[in-house]
Amino acid sequence: QVQLVESGGGLVQPGGSLRLSCEASVSIFSMNDAVWYRQAPEKERELVAAIAVGGSTNYADSVKGRFTISRDNAKTTVYLQMNNLKPEDTAVYYCNAQIKQHWWSSLIGAYGQGTQVTVSS
């Protein structure tokens, strides 16, 4: 089973930046539609950003203008650039995506274990 691996989280001061990455645990043909979502303690899961295979993007109102979702040219890695971070952005960030393991494969869903982002002075 293909899993996604998130990386790039950590501790950052308010106003700082982090760049999260999401890639598959094994070689894949492509990562299609992908989303980043986050979950803070005692809060509901929140969809942060999404990117379609064609490049369209969508963001939660809480992160618009501060976060940018993108993918690499090979379409095997998705990123989340987070700028001007606020304490309320503190959460575990997860990546979900539809992937094709081979060009002839069907799309399957893949999920990651998350990466912690803590924004604190």
Coordinates of C-alpha atoms in Angstrom, one line a residue:
Q1 CA 0.0 0.0 0.0
V2 CA 1.4 3.4 -0.9
Q3 CA 1.6 5.9 1.9
L4 CA 2.4 9.6 1.8
V5 CA 5.2 11.1 3.9
E6 CA 4.9 14.6 5.1
S7 CA 7.9 16.6 6.1
G8 CA 9.1 20.1 6.9
G9 CA 7.2 20.8 10.1
G10 CA 8.7 22.2 13.2
L11 CA 8.7 25.0 15.7
V12 CA 8.6 28.5 14.3
Q13 CA 8.0 32.0 15.8
P14 CA 4.9 34.0 14.8
G15 CA 5.5 35.7 11.5
G16 CA 7.9 33.0 10.4
S17 CA 7.7 30.6 7.4
L18 CA 7.7 26.8 6.9
R19 CA 7.5 24.7 3.7
L20 CA 5.8 21.3 4.0
S21 CA 6.4 18.6 1.5
C22 CA 4.2 15.5 0.7
E23 CA 5.6 12.7 -1.3
A24 CA 4.9 9.0 -1.7
S25 CA 6.8 6.3 0.3
V26 CA 7.6 4.5 -3.0
S27 CA 8.1 5.5 -6.6
I28 CA 4.9 6.6 -8.3
F29 CA 3.8 7.7 -11.7
S30 CA 1.9 10.8 -10.6
M31 CA 0.1 12.5 -7.7
N32 CA -3.1 14.0 -9.0
D33 CA -5.6 15.9 -6.8
A34 CA -4.1 16.6 -3.4
V35 CA -5.1 18.3 -0.2
W36 CA -3.5 19.5 2.9
Y37 CA -5.6 19.5 6.0
R38 CA -4.8 20.1 9.7
Q39 CA -6.0 19.1 13.1
A40 CA -5.3 21.0 16.3
P41 CA -6.0 19.4 19.7
E42 CA -9.7 19.5 20.6
K43 CA -10.6 21.1 17.2
E44 CA -12.2 19.7 14.2
R45 CA -10.1 18.8 11.2
E46 CA -9.8 21.7 8.8
L47 CA -9.1 21.6 5.0
V48 CA -6.3 24.1 4.5
A49 CA -5.6 23.9 0.8
A50 CA -6.3 21.8 -2.3
I51 CA -4.7 21.4 -5.7
A52 CA -6.3 19.7 -8.7
V53 CA -4.4 17.7 -11.3
G54 CA -4.9 20.6 -13.7
G55 CA -3.4 23.1 -11.3
S56 CA -6.5 24.8 -9.8
T57 CA -6.1 25.6 -6.2
N58 CA -8.4 26.4 -3.3
Y59 CA -7.7 27.7 0.2
A60 CA -9.4 28.0 3.6
D61 CA -10.3 31.6 4.3
S62 CA -8.1 31.4 7.4
V63 CA -4.9 30.9 5.3
K64 CA -5.7 32.8 2.1
G65 CA -2.8 35.2 1.2
R66 CA -0.4 33.4 3.6
F67 CA -0.3 29.8 2.3
T68 CA 0.5 28.5 -1.2
I69 CA -0.1 24.9 -2.4
S70 CA 2.0 23.8 -5.3
R71 CA 3.5 20.7 -7.0
D72 CA 6.7 19.8 -8.7
N73 CA 7.0 19.5 -12.4
A74 CA 7.2 15.7 -12.2
K75 CA 3.8 15.8 -10.3
T76 CA 5.1 13.4 -7.6
T77 CA 5.4 15.9 -4.7
V78 CA 3.1 18.5 -3.3
Y79 CA 4.2 21.4 -1.2
L80 CA 2.6 23.8 1.2
Q81 CA 4.4 27.1 1.6
M82 CA 3.3 28.8 4.8
N83 CA 4.2 32.4 5.4
N84 CA 3.3 34.8 8.2
L85 CA 2.5 32.0 10.5
K86 CA 0.3 32.6 13.5
P87 CA -0.1 30.7 16.8
E88 CA -3.6 29.5 15.6
D89 CA -1.8 27.7 12.7
T90 CA -0.4 25.3 15.3
A91 CA -1.6 21.8 14.3
V92 CA -0.7 18.5 12.8
Y93 CA -0.7 18.9 9.1
Y94 CA -1.7 15.9 6.9
C95 CA -1.6 15.3 3.2
N96 CA -4.1 13.2 1.2
A97 CA -3.8 12.6 -2.5
Q98 CA -5.1 10.6 -5.4
I99 CA -2.1 8.8 -7.0
K100 CA -1.3 6.5 -9.9
Q101 CA 1.5 4.1 -9.0
H102 CA 2.0 3.2 -12.7
W103 CA 0.7 4.9 -15.8
W104 CA -1.6 2.0 -16.3
S105 CA -2.9 1.9 -12.7
S106 CA -6.2 3.2 -11.5
L107 CA -6.2 6.2 -9.2
I108 CA -6.0 5.2 -5.5
G109 CA -6.2 7.3 -2.3
A110 CA -3.1 7.7 -0.2
Y111 CA -2.7 9.2 3.2
G112 CA 0.1 10.4 5.4
Q113 CA 0.9 10.3 9.1
G114 CA 1.2 14.0 9.5
T115 CA 3.8 16.6 10.5
Q116 CA 3.6 18.8 13.5
V117 CA 3.7 22.6 13.1
T118 CA 4.0 24.7 16.2
V119 CA 3.9 28.5 16.1
S120 CA 5.1 30.0 19.3
S121 CA 7.4 32.6 20.7

